Amino acid sequence: MMTIVFITDQIYLHGGAERVLSNKVNYLSQLDNTKVHILTTEQKEKEPCYPINKNVIINDLKIDYNRKKSYFTLFNIIKIIPHFIKLKSFFLKINPDVIITLSSQFDYYFLPFINKKTPTIKEFHSSRHFYFENRQKRTSYLKNIIYRLNDFIEKKYTYNAILTNDEKKYFYSNNTVVIPNALTKFPEKASSLENKKLISAGRIAPVKGFENLINAWELVSKKNKEWILEIYGNGEESYINELRALIKFKKLEKSLKIKPAVSNIEDKMIESSGFIMTSLTECFPMVLLEAMSVGLPIISFDCPNGPKNIITHNVDGLLVPYGNILLLSKEIDCLINDLSMRKQFGLNAKSNVKKYNKNDIMKRWFSLFNKAIKEKHYKNISKVINN
């Protein structure tokens, strides 16, 4: 029996990492001789936002950090010791074979040391592009210490799991492995691509650049008054209000709507005729895989690292130089007015995304688990012999 523990802060908010985690644990929990746990720190007694197999054991440590404040404020710092004690007690109780964390909380720093006999894997679901850019600048002495501390901690994990080869250059350790996200569903249905509707989706936060999409849509809608654009997602209320104010200022209320996140986003995609992404940075966005799986052509800013690893320009979508709103609007206008292009891109998208099928990707994960367990076992034996 292999016991696997996934650690994260919560699984009640809609997001790419939460979607990937639910897909992963659902797959693993159906394998023979495998027991899967999800351990959270601030689930707040809420239901998971995505379906979780009943075989998966979910526990919440109820640490409840205040995410609106820095983790280094007194309110959060005093929770470190209870967090450490509860985490250690949990590991002693279930004796896991491998621990995988998605967390960036304090447990990120002490996890490699809390249970030294068990291999630990840190998953990274966002790009380090801006982190690396900031690191190259002249920074304060304190920030340099934090950067070096992160380097030290990452070397102590058995593996750091990243999503693309492009991200490797941002790490100072030689224990990185690249495993892309998997797509668990390949719907038989596909969009007809004939509805006069486009879609975008994601966490509503400044890094997603939705103001750029609104500005581009202002130009598009002037020529295509029958078309509408829907943005699905939850997020920062202040930013959402700013976006709605911008939509109102530009008098786009009839053609552009911001709607809450939904679990059945594929259904909304099937009703649409194209997917638009305007993020500042991405790593390996699940939402693009989901859009392609229902045959949607993609138009995306060619932001650092993410979309270009999924989209093939002029084959299943269009990549626009980052920040070029005028060109973005022209490409959207072109897609809107060229049904044959939409259908060709859509067919290619539905075909090309199959390389991310769950069986192939999860075999890579299971192989990594076994490799990590063996390596840790040999290291533990060596330490006993040497002592």
mmCIF file of C-alpha atoms in Angstrom:
data_model
loop_
_atom_site.group_PDB
_atom_site.id
_atom_site.type_symbol
_atom_site.label_atom_id
_atom_site.label_comp_id
_atom_site.label_asym_id
_atom_site.label_seq_id
_atom_site.Cartn_x
_atom_site.Cartn_y
_atom_site.Cartn_z
ATOM 1 C CA MET A 1 0.000 0.000 0.000
ATOM 2 C CA MET A 2 1.370 3.410 -1.011
ATOM 3 C CA THR A 3 0.129 6.292 1.129
ATOM 4 C CA ILE A 4 0.304 9.667 -0.643
ATOM 5 C CA VAL A 5 -0.338 13.026 1.013
ATOM 6 C CA PHE A 6 -1.058 16.243 -0.883
ATOM 7 C CA ILE A 7 -0.760 19.464 1.120
ATOM 8 C CA THR A 8 -2.399 22.747 0.142
ATOM 9 C CA ASP A 9 -4.033 25.712 1.814
ATOM 10 C CA GLN A 10 -7.603 25.056 0.634
ATOM 11 C CA ILE A 11 -9.703 23.340 -2.031
ATOM 12 C CA TYR A 12 -12.899 25.412 -1.896
ATOM 13 C CA LEU A 13 -11.875 28.214 -4.292
ATOM 14 C CA HIS A 14 -12.022 27.713 -8.058
ATOM 15 C CA GLY A 15 -8.581 27.819 -9.644
ATOM 16 C CA GLY A 16 -6.149 25.999 -11.876
ATOM 17 C CA ALA A 17 -4.138 24.437 -9.051
ATOM 18 C CA GLU A 18 -7.313 23.226 -7.343
ATOM 19 C CA ARG A 19 -8.558 21.739 -10.612
ATOM 20 C CA VAL A 20 -5.237 19.947 -11.200
ATOM 21 C CA LEU A 21 -5.159 18.618 -7.637
ATOM 22 C CA SER A 22 -8.696 17.244 -7.812
ATOM 23 C CA ASN A 23 -7.947 15.515 -11.113
ATOM 24 C CA LYS A 24 -4.764 14.018 -9.721
ATOM 25 C CA VAL A 25 -6.180 12.657 -6.472
ATOM 26 C CA ASN A 26 -9.251 11.256 -8.227
ATOM 27 C CA TYR A 27 -7.012 9.308 -10.598
ATOM 28 C CA LEU A 28 -4.623 8.035 -7.914
ATOM 29 C CA SER A 29 -7.372 7.062 -5.469
ATOM 30 C CA GLN A 30 -8.797 4.549 -7.963
ATOM 31 C CA LEU A 31 -5.523 2.630 -8.268
ATOM 32 C CA ASP A 32 -5.030 -0.598 -6.344
ATOM 33 C CA ASN A 33 -2.968 -0.422 -3.139
ATOM 34 C CA THR A 34 -2.985 3.365 -3.059
ATOM 35 C CA LYS A 35 -4.347 5.561 -0.271
ATOM 36 C CA VAL A 36 -4.603 9.289 -0.949
ATOM 37 C CA HIS A 37 -4.920 12.141 1.545
ATOM 38 C CA ILE A 38 -5.489 15.863 1.049
ATOM 39 C CA LEU A 39 -4.317 17.954 3.985
ATOM 40 C CA THR A 40 -5.411 21.609 4.134
ATOM 41 C CA THR A 41 -4.696 24.448 6.545
ATOM 42 C CA GLU A 42 -7.717 26.704 6.019
ATOM 43 C CA GLN A 43 -10.616 24.825 4.461
ATOM 44 C CA LYS A 44 -13.021 26.611 6.846
ATOM 45 C CA GLU A 45 -15.395 23.615 6.795
ATOM 46 C CA LYS A 46 -16.374 24.373 3.201
ATOM 47 C CA GLU A 47 -17.028 21.816 0.492
ATOM 48 C CA PRO A 48 -14.409 21.241 -2.238
ATOM 49 C CA CYS A 49 -15.109 23.358 -5.304
ATOM 50 C CA TYR A 50 -14.421 20.413 -7.639
ATOM 51 C CA PRO A 51 -15.675 16.831 -7.229
ATOM 52 C CA ILE A 52 -13.376 14.663 -5.090
ATOM 53 C CA ASN A 53 -13.555 10.858 -5.131
ATOM 54 C CA LYS A 54 -15.001 9.432 -1.918
ATOM 55 C CA ASN A 55 -11.863 7.305 -1.490
ATOM 56 C CA VAL A 56 -9.776 10.446 -0.934
ATOM 57 C CA ILE A 57 -9.346 11.296 2.751
ATOM 58 C CA ILE A 58 -9.581 15.050 3.409
ATOM 59 C CA ASN A 59 -8.331 16.593 6.662
ATOM 60 C CA ASP A 60 -8.034 20.236 7.664
ATOM 61 C CA LEU A 61 -5.503 21.364 10.279
ATOM 62 C CA LYS A 62 -7.543 24.557 10.919
ATOM 63 C CA ILE A 63 -4.499 26.803 11.085
ATOM 64 C CA ASP A 64 -6.425 29.595 9.332
ATOM 65 C CA TYR A 65 -3.700 32.024 8.349
ATOM 66 C CA ASN A 66 -4.972 35.474 7.402
ATOM 67 C CA ARG A 67 -4.279 35.555 3.676
ATOM 68 C CA LYS A 68 -5.019 39.269 3.456
ATOM 69 C CA LYS A 69 -1.960 39.975 5.598
ATOM 70 C CA SER A 70 1.700 39.110 5.151
ATOM 71 C CA TYR A 71 2.635 35.712 6.510
ATOM 72 C CA PHE A 72 5.293 37.541 8.504
ATOM 73 C CA THR A 73 2.806 39.610 10.537
ATOM 74 C CA LEU A 74 2.480 38.689 14.208
ATOM 75 C CA PHE A 75 -1.043 37.306 13.679
ATOM 76 C CA ASN A 76 0.306 34.673 11.266
ATOM 77 C CA ILE A 77 3.721 34.062 12.825
ATOM 78 C CA ILE A 78 2.216 32.890 16.124
ATOM 79 C CA LYS A 79 0.465 30.125 14.203
ATOM 80 C CA ILE A 80 3.752 28.527 13.059
ATOM 81 C CA ILE A 81 4.321 26.347 16.128
ATOM 82 C CA PRO A 82 0.744 24.932 16.240
ATOM 83 C CA HIS A 83 1.033 24.345 12.481
ATOM 84 C CA PHE A 84 4.304 22.452 12.923
ATOM 85 C CA ILE A 85 2.967 20.330 15.795
ATOM 86 C CA LYS A 86 -0.262 19.414 14.017
ATOM 87 C CA LEU A 87 1.581 18.551 10.812
ATOM 88 C CA LYS A 88 4.105 16.343 12.584
ATOM 89 C CA SER A 89 1.335 14.597 14.525
ATOM 90 C CA PHE A 90 -0.543 13.920 11.294
ATOM 91 C CA PHE A 91 2.522 12.341 9.673
ATOM 92 C CA LEU A 92 3.187 10.161 12.716
ATOM 93 C CA LYS A 93 -0.398 8.951 12.568
ATOM 94 C CA ILE A 94 -0.569 7.939 8.889
ATOM 95 C CA ASN A 95 3.135 7.303 8.091
ATOM 96 C CA PRO A 96 3.033 8.511 4.441
ATOM 97 C CA ASP A 97 5.254 7.084 1.703
ATOM 98 C CA VAL A 98 5.471 10.364 -0.190
ATOM 99 C CA ILE A 99 4.437 13.954 0.556
ATOM 100 C CA ILE A 100 3.598 16.487 -2.156
ATOM 101 C CA THR A 101 2.955 20.121 -1.299
ATOM 102 C CA LEU A 102 1.366 22.873 -3.346
ATOM 103 C CA SER A 103 1.606 25.240 -0.404
ATOM 104 C CA SER A 104 3.665 28.434 -0.187
ATOM 105 C CA GLN A 105 2.924 28.938 3.487
ATOM 106 C CA PHE A 106 5.344 28.301 6.354
ATOM 107 C CA ASP A 107 5.147 24.535 5.860
ATOM 108 C CA TYR A 108 7.028 25.076 2.583
ATOM 109 C CA TYR A 109 10.046 25.965 4.732
ATOM 110 C CA PHE A 110 9.907 23.220 7.340
ATOM 111 C CA LEU A 111 8.366 20.322 5.401
ATOM 112 C CA PRO A 112 11.705 18.795 4.215
ATOM 113 C CA PHE A 113 12.855 18.645 7.863
ATOM 114 C CA ILE A 114 9.699 17.583 9.676
ATOM 115 C CA ASN A 115 9.692 13.984 8.428
ATOM 116 C CA LYS A 116 13.183 13.267 7.126
ATOM 117 C CA LYS A 117 12.527 9.626 6.273
ATOM 118 C CA THR A 118 9.780 10.469 3.771
ATOM 119 C CA PRO A 119 10.449 11.926 0.296
ATOM 120 C CA THR A 120 8.987 15.369 -0.291
ATOM 121 C CA ILE A 121 7.990 16.959 -3.606
ATOM 122 C CA LYS A 122 7.206 20.648 -4.084
ATOM 123 C CA GLU A 123 4.796 21.434 -6.919
ATOM 124 C CA PHE A 124 4.990 24.826 -8.619
ATOM 125 C CA HIS A 125 1.852 25.953 -10.455
ATOM 126 C CA SER A 126 2.762 29.515 -11.336
ATOM 127 C CA SER A 127 5.586 30.996 -13.351
ATOM 128 C CA ARG A 128 8.671 32.370 -11.637
ATOM 129 C CA HIS A 129 9.278 34.886 -14.405
ATOM 130 C CA PHE A 130 8.652 38.020 -12.347
ATOM 131 C CA TYR A 131 10.240 36.465 -9.248
ATOM 132 C CA PHE A 132 13.406 35.941 -11.294
ATOM 133 C CA GLU A 133 13.248 39.443 -12.805
ATOM 134 C CA ASN A 134 12.998 41.001 -9.357
ATOM 135 C CA ARG A 135 15.872 38.866 -8.151
ATOM 136 C CA GLN A 136 18.138 40.218 -10.891
ATOM 137 C CA LYS A 137 17.578 43.779 -9.717
ATOM 138 C CA ARG A 138 19.434 45.354 -6.860
ATOM 139 C CA THR A 139 17.419 44.269 -3.874
ATOM 140 C CA SER A 140 17.610 44.822 -0.147
ATOM 141 C CA TYR A 141 19.792 42.716 2.103
ATOM 142 C CA LEU A 142 16.680 41.124 3.609
ATOM 143 C CA LYS A 143 15.281 40.122 0.198
ATOM 144 C CA ASN A 144 18.613 38.580 -0.774
ATOM 145 C CA ILE A 145 18.488 36.491 2.392
ATOM 146 C CA ILE A 146 14.972 35.302 1.497
ATOM 147 C CA TYR A 147 16.038 34.383 -2.054
ATOM 148 C CA ARG A 148 18.978 32.367 -0.719
ATOM 149 C CA LEU A 149 16.786 30.751 1.910
ATOM 150 C CA ASN A 150 14.378 29.643 -0.820
ATOM 151 C CA ASP A 151 17.308 28.187 -2.783
ATOM 152 C CA PHE A 152 18.432 26.267 0.291
ATOM 153 C CA ILE A 153 14.948 24.923 1.049
ATOM 154 C CA GLU A 154 14.311 23.847 -2.546
ATOM 155 C CA LYS A 155 17.522 21.816 -2.553
ATOM 156 C CA LYS A 156 16.254 19.956 0.507
ATOM 157 C CA TYR A 157 13.140 18.710 -1.272
ATOM 158 C CA THR A 158 13.557 15.360 -2.977
ATOM 159 C CA TYR A 159 12.182 16.947 -6.141
ATOM 160 C CA ASN A 160 10.779 20.262 -7.323
ATOM 161 C CA ALA A 161 8.055 19.556 -9.893
ATOM 162 C CA ILE A 162 7.666 22.284 -12.514
ATOM 163 C CA LEU A 163 5.399 22.515 -15.536
ATOM 164 C CA THR A 164 7.658 23.529 -18.440
ATOM 165 C CA ASN A 165 11.295 23.394 -19.459
ATOM 166 C CA ASP A 166 11.269 27.195 -19.673
ATOM 167 C CA GLU A 167 10.879 27.367 -15.888
ATOM 168 C CA LYS A 168 14.109 25.441 -15.204
ATOM 169 C CA LYS A 169 16.274 28.527 -15.581
ATOM 170 C CA TYR A 170 14.582 30.091 -12.555
ATOM 171 C CA PHE A 171 15.813 27.396 -10.168
ATOM 172 C CA TYR A 172 19.229 27.066 -8.537
ATOM 173 C CA SER A 173 18.903 23.373 -7.681
ATOM 174 C CA ASN A 174 19.432 20.262 -9.805
ATOM 175 C CA ASN A 175 16.421 18.393 -8.453
ATOM 176 C CA THR A 176 13.790 19.831 -10.801
ATOM 177 C CA VAL A 177 11.551 17.583 -12.898
ATOM 178 C CA VAL A 178 9.164 18.713 -15.625
ATOM 179 C CA ILE A 179 5.663 17.222 -15.678
ATOM 180 C CA PRO A 180 2.915 19.186 -17.463
ATOM 181 C CA ASN A 181 -0.674 19.310 -16.313
ATOM 182 C CA ALA A 182 -2.955 16.525 -17.466
ATOM 183 C CA LEU A 183 -6.372 16.771 -19.041
ATOM 184 C CA THR A 184 -8.675 14.165 -17.535
ATOM 185 C CA LYS A 185 -11.713 14.686 -19.756
ATOM 186 C CA PHE A 186 -11.868 14.721 -23.536
ATOM 187 C CA PRO A 187 -15.501 15.643 -24.187
ATOM 188 C CA GLU A 188 -17.142 14.055 -27.184
ATOM 189 C CA LYS A 189 -19.027 17.291 -27.709
ATOM 190 C CA ALA A 190 -17.340 20.204 -29.387
ATOM 191 C CA SER A 191 -18.324 23.777 -29.959
ATOM 192 C CA SER A 192 -20.111 24.474 -33.234
ATOM 193 C CA LEU A 193 -18.045 27.685 -33.312
ATOM 194 C CA GLU A 194 -21.070 29.441 -34.764
ATOM 195 C CA ASN A 195 -22.426 31.212 -31.676
ATOM 196 C CA LYS A 196 -21.562 34.883 -31.574
ATOM 197 C CA LYS A 197 -19.898 34.585 -28.215
ATOM 198 C CA LEU A 198 -16.299 34.495 -26.958
ATOM 199 C CA ILE A 199 -15.139 33.424 -23.527
ATOM 200 C CA SER A 200 -12.330 34.019 -21.064
ATOM 201 C CA ALA A 201 -11.902 32.484 -17.613
ATOM 202 C CA GLY A 202 -9.546 32.448 -14.677
ATOM 203 C CA ARG A 203 -8.874 33.883 -11.273
ATOM 204 C CA ILE A 204 -9.902 37.542 -11.332
ATOM 205 C CA ALA A 205 -6.622 39.155 -10.310
ATOM 206 C CA PRO A 206 -4.331 41.816 -11.827
ATOM 207 C CA VAL A 207 -1.881 39.175 -13.083
ATOM 208 C CA LYS A 208 -4.581 37.963 -15.494
ATOM 209 C CA GLY A 209 -4.655 41.338 -17.275
ATOM 210 C CA PHE A 210 -8.397 41.470 -17.862
ATOM 211 C CA GLU A 211 -8.259 45.261 -18.270
ATOM 212 C CA ASN A 212 -6.283 44.630 -21.463
ATOM 213 C CA LEU A 213 -9.053 42.358 -22.694
ATOM 214 C CA ILE A 214 -11.670 45.017 -21.950
ATOM 215 C CA ASN A 215 -9.657 47.637 -23.835
ATOM 216 C CA ALA A 216 -9.272 45.306 -26.816
ATOM 217 C CA TRP A 217 -12.968 44.407 -26.730
ATOM 218 C CA GLU A 218 -13.900 48.085 -26.952
ATOM 219 C CA LEU A 219 -12.275 48.141 -30.400
ATOM 220 C CA VAL A 220 -13.730 44.784 -31.453
ATOM 221 C CA SER A 221 -17.302 45.522 -30.398
ATOM 222 C CA LYS A 222 -17.503 48.675 -32.515
ATOM 223 C CA LYS A 223 -17.378 46.519 -35.661
ATOM 224 C CA ASN A 224 -19.093 43.409 -34.295
ATOM 225 C CA LYS A 225 -22.108 44.613 -32.343
ATOM 226 C CA GLU A 226 -23.852 41.225 -32.298
ATOM 227 C CA TRP A 227 -20.964 39.458 -30.544
ATOM 228 C CA ILE A 228 -20.591 39.170 -26.760
ATOM 229 C CA LEU A 229 -17.693 38.315 -24.457
ATOM 230 C CA GLU A 230 -18.097 36.533 -21.109
ATOM 231 C CA ILE A 231 -15.411 36.373 -18.408
ATOM 232 C CA TYR A 232 -15.835 33.660 -15.754
ATOM 233 C CA GLY A 233 -13.992 33.736 -12.451
ATOM 234 C CA ASN A 234 -13.827 34.703 -8.797
ATOM 235 C CA GLY A 235 -11.148 36.739 -7.136
ATOM 236 C CA GLU A 236 -10.183 40.049 -5.627
ATOM 237 C CA GLU A 237 -13.336 42.085 -5.076
ATOM 238 C CA SER A 238 -11.568 45.435 -5.460
ATOM 239 C CA TYR A 239 -10.127 44.385 -8.820
ATOM 240 C CA ILE A 240 -13.473 43.023 -9.998
ATOM 241 C CA ASN A 241 -15.072 46.358 -9.121
ATOM 242 C CA GLU A 242 -12.357 48.189 -11.068
ATOM 243 C CA LEU A 243 -13.030 46.008 -14.113
ATOM 244 C CA ARG A 244 -16.784 46.563 -13.887
ATOM 245 C CA ALA A 245 -16.207 50.312 -13.600
ATOM 246 C CA LEU A 246 -14.015 50.173 -16.711
ATOM 247 C CA ILE A 247 -16.699 48.232 -18.589
ATOM 248 C CA LYS A 248 -19.285 50.820 -17.581
ATOM 249 C CA PHE A 249 -16.994 53.724 -18.505
ATOM 250 C CA LYS A 250 -16.506 52.269 -21.971
ATOM 251 C CA LYS A 251 -20.252 51.532 -22.269
ATOM 252 C CA LEU A 252 -19.702 47.829 -22.884
ATOM 253 C CA GLU A 253 -22.283 46.512 -20.397
ATOM 254 C CA LYS A 254 -24.397 44.888 -23.117
ATOM 255 C CA SER A 255 -21.588 42.989 -24.818
ATOM 256 C CA LEU A 256 -19.161 42.189 -21.983
ATOM 257 C CA LYS A 257 -20.093 40.369 -18.772
ATOM 258 C CA ILE A 258 -18.058 39.261 -15.750
ATOM 259 C CA LYS A 259 -19.657 36.164 -14.225
ATOM 260 C CA PRO A 260 -18.828 34.010 -11.168
ATOM 261 C CA ALA A 261 -16.667 30.919 -11.599
ATOM 262 C CA VAL A 262 -18.527 27.703 -12.398
ATOM 263 C CA SER A 263 -17.539 24.062 -12.000
ATOM 264 C CA ASN A 264 -18.882 23.165 -15.444
ATOM 265 C CA ILE A 265 -16.761 25.640 -17.395
ATOM 266 C CA GLU A 266 -16.579 23.198 -20.330
ATOM 267 C CA ASP A 267 -20.320 23.659 -20.890
ATOM 268 C CA LYS A 268 -19.840 27.411 -21.121
ATOM 269 C CA MET A 269 -16.951 26.888 -23.522
ATOM 270 C CA ILE A 270 -19.055 24.661 -25.789
ATOM 271 C CA GLU A 271 -21.504 27.560 -26.108
ATOM 272 C CA SER A 272 -18.667 29.842 -27.250
ATOM 273 C CA SER A 273 -16.636 30.252 -30.433
ATOM 274 C CA GLY A 274 -13.193 31.147 -29.111
ATOM 275 C CA PHE A 275 -11.145 31.605 -25.942
ATOM 276 C CA ILE A 276 -9.124 34.753 -25.161
ATOM 277 C CA MET A 277 -6.261 35.013 -22.637
ATOM 278 C CA THR A 278 -4.530 38.282 -21.680
ATOM 279 C CA SER A 279 -2.417 37.249 -18.670
ATOM 280 C CA LEU A 280 0.796 39.021 -17.714
ATOM 281 C CA THR A 281 2.374 35.644 -17.057
ATOM 282 C CA GLU A 282 1.253 32.019 -17.034
ATOM 283 C CA CYS A 283 2.956 28.709 -16.427
ATOM 284 C CA PHE A 284 0.786 25.947 -17.892
ATOM 285 C CA PRO A 285 -2.828 27.119 -17.697
ATOM 286 C CA MET A 286 -5.358 24.310 -17.366
ATOM 287 C CA VAL A 287 -8.058 26.547 -18.789
ATOM 288 C CA LEU A 288 -6.348 26.485 -22.200
ATOM 289 C CA LEU A 289 -6.318 22.681 -22.217
ATOM 290 C CA GLU A 290 -9.995 22.646 -21.304
ATOM 291 C CA ALA A 291 -10.866 25.139 -24.026
ATOM 292 C CA MET A 292 -8.932 23.178 -26.650
ATOM 293 C CA SER A 293 -10.590 19.911 -25.561
ATOM 294 C CA VAL A 294 -13.966 21.257 -26.752
ATOM 295 C CA GLY A 295 -12.467 22.535 -29.984
ATOM 296 C CA LEU A 296 -12.086 26.218 -29.187
ATOM 297 C CA PRO A 297 -9.483 28.249 -31.085
ATOM 298 C CA ILE A 298 -7.300 30.295 -28.733
ATOM 299 C CA ILE A 299 -6.064 33.868 -28.925
ATOM 300 C CA SER A 300 -3.526 34.691 -26.241
ATOM 301 C CA PHE A 301 -0.871 37.192 -25.382
ATOM 302 C CA ASP A 302 2.510 35.532 -25.817
ATOM 303 C CA CYS A 303 3.279 36.148 -22.151
ATOM 304 C CA PRO A 304 6.352 34.566 -20.560
ATOM 305 C CA ASN A 305 6.563 30.770 -20.628
ATOM 306 C CA GLY A 306 2.965 29.515 -20.566
ATOM 307 C CA PRO A 307 0.767 29.786 -23.670
ATOM 308 C CA LYS A 308 3.539 29.150 -26.224
ATOM 309 C CA ASN A 309 4.068 25.718 -24.662
ATOM 310 C CA ILE A 310 0.454 24.813 -25.446
ATOM 311 C CA ILE A 311 -0.617 26.854 -28.463
ATOM 312 C CA THR A 312 0.914 26.445 -31.902
ATOM 313 C CA HIS A 313 0.654 29.815 -33.640
ATOM 314 C CA ASN A 314 -1.518 29.775 -36.779
ATOM 315 C CA VAL A 315 -2.332 26.108 -36.199
ATOM 316 C CA ASP A 316 -4.699 25.901 -33.229
ATOM 317 C CA GLY A 317 -4.616 29.516 -32.131
ATOM 318 C CA LEU A 318 -2.920 32.876 -32.355
ATOM 319 C CA LEU A 319 -0.160 34.301 -30.155
ATOM 320 C CA VAL A 320 -0.065 38.086 -29.897
ATOM 321 C CA PRO A 321 3.007 40.027 -28.667
ATOM 322 C CA TYR A 322 2.400 40.805 -25.024
ATOM 323 C CA GLY A 323 0.632 44.090 -24.357
ATOM 324 C CA ASN A 324 -0.207 44.855 -27.988
ATOM 325 C CA ILE A 325 -3.892 45.649 -27.502
ATOM 326 C CA LEU A 326 -4.398 46.948 -31.042
ATOM 327 C CA LEU A 327 -3.062 43.748 -32.606
ATOM 328 C CA LEU A 328 -5.039 41.669 -30.120
ATOM 329 C CA SER A 329 -8.237 43.424 -31.195
ATOM 330 C CA LYS A 330 -7.388 42.865 -34.877
ATOM 331 C CA GLU A 331 -6.787 39.142 -34.312
ATOM 332 C CA ILE A 332 -10.063 38.805 -32.413
ATOM 333 C CA ASP A 333 -11.851 40.636 -35.216
ATOM 334 C CA CYS A 334 -10.230 38.320 -37.752
ATOM 335 C CA LEU A 335 -11.310 35.204 -35.854
ATOM 336 C CA ILE A 336 -14.845 36.523 -35.447
ATOM 337 C CA ASN A 337 -15.198 37.118 -39.178
ATOM 338 C CA ASP A 338 -13.551 33.957 -40.472
ATOM 339 C CA LEU A 339 -15.630 30.872 -39.707
ATOM 340 C CA SER A 340 -13.342 28.588 -41.726
ATOM 341 C CA MET A 341 -10.341 29.712 -39.658
ATOM 342 C CA ARG A 342 -12.241 29.084 -36.424
ATOM 343 C CA LYS A 343 -13.222 25.597 -37.533
ATOM 344 C CA GLN A 344 -9.727 24.638 -38.713
ATOM 345 C CA PHE A 345 -8.090 25.956 -35.551
ATOM 346 C CA GLY A 346 -10.777 24.223 -33.470
ATOM 347 C CA LEU A 347 -10.186 20.838 -35.123
ATOM 348 C CA ASN A 348 -6.443 21.185 -34.618
ATOM 349 C CA ALA A 349 -6.887 22.245 -31.006
ATOM 350 C CA LYS A 350 -9.057 19.238 -30.155
ATOM 351 C CA SER A 351 -6.504 16.927 -31.766
ATOM 352 C CA ASN A 352 -3.328 18.536 -30.389
ATOM 353 C CA VAL A 353 -4.468 18.625 -26.768
ATOM 354 C CA LYS A 354 -4.680 14.810 -26.654
ATOM 355 C CA LYS A 355 -0.958 14.601 -25.914
ATOM 356 C CA TYR A 356 -1.802 15.733 -22.372
ATOM 357 C CA ASN A 357 -4.028 12.738 -21.620
ATOM 358 C CA LYS A 358 -4.219 11.744 -17.970
ATOM 359 C CA ASN A 359 -2.859 8.192 -18.343
ATOM 360 C CA ASP A 360 0.462 9.304 -19.813
ATOM 361 C CA ILE A 361 0.912 12.216 -17.409
ATOM 362 C CA MET A 362 -0.086 10.233 -14.306
ATOM 363 C CA LYS A 363 2.308 7.415 -15.243
ATOM 364 C CA ARG A 364 5.066 10.024 -15.048
ATOM 365 C CA TRP A 365 3.870 11.083 -11.610
ATOM 366 C CA PHE A 366 3.674 7.536 -10.322
ATOM 367 C CA SER A 367 7.142 6.817 -11.688
ATOM 368 C CA LEU A 368 8.434 9.903 -9.858
ATOM 369 C CA PHE A 369 6.841 8.743 -6.600
ATOM 370 C CA ASN A 370 8.512 5.347 -6.856
ATOM 371 C CA LYS A 371 11.859 6.881 -7.782
ATOM 372 C CA ALA A 372 11.697 9.325 -4.869
ATOM 373 C CA ILE A 373 10.784 6.548 -2.413
ATOM 374 C CA LYS A 374 13.674 4.355 -3.575
ATOM 375 C CA GLU A 375 16.187 7.201 -3.452
ATOM 376 C CA LYS A 376 15.096 8.232 0.040
ATOM 377 C CA HIS A 377 15.211 4.590 1.188
ATOM 378 C CA TYR A 378 18.797 4.167 -0.024
ATOM 379 C CA LYS A 379 19.838 7.445 1.619
ATOM 380 C CA ASN A 380 18.297 6.376 4.918
ATOM 381 C CA ILE A 381 20.086 3.008 4.781
ATOM 382 C CA SER A 382 23.389 4.729 3.969
ATOM 383 C CA LYS A 383 23.011 7.014 6.969
ATOM 384 C CA VAL A 384 22.402 4.029 9.258
ATOM 385 C CA ILE A 385 25.431 2.160 7.861
ATOM 386 C CA ASN A 386 27.711 5.224 8.108
ATOM 387 C CA ASN A 387 26.638 5.824 11.686
#
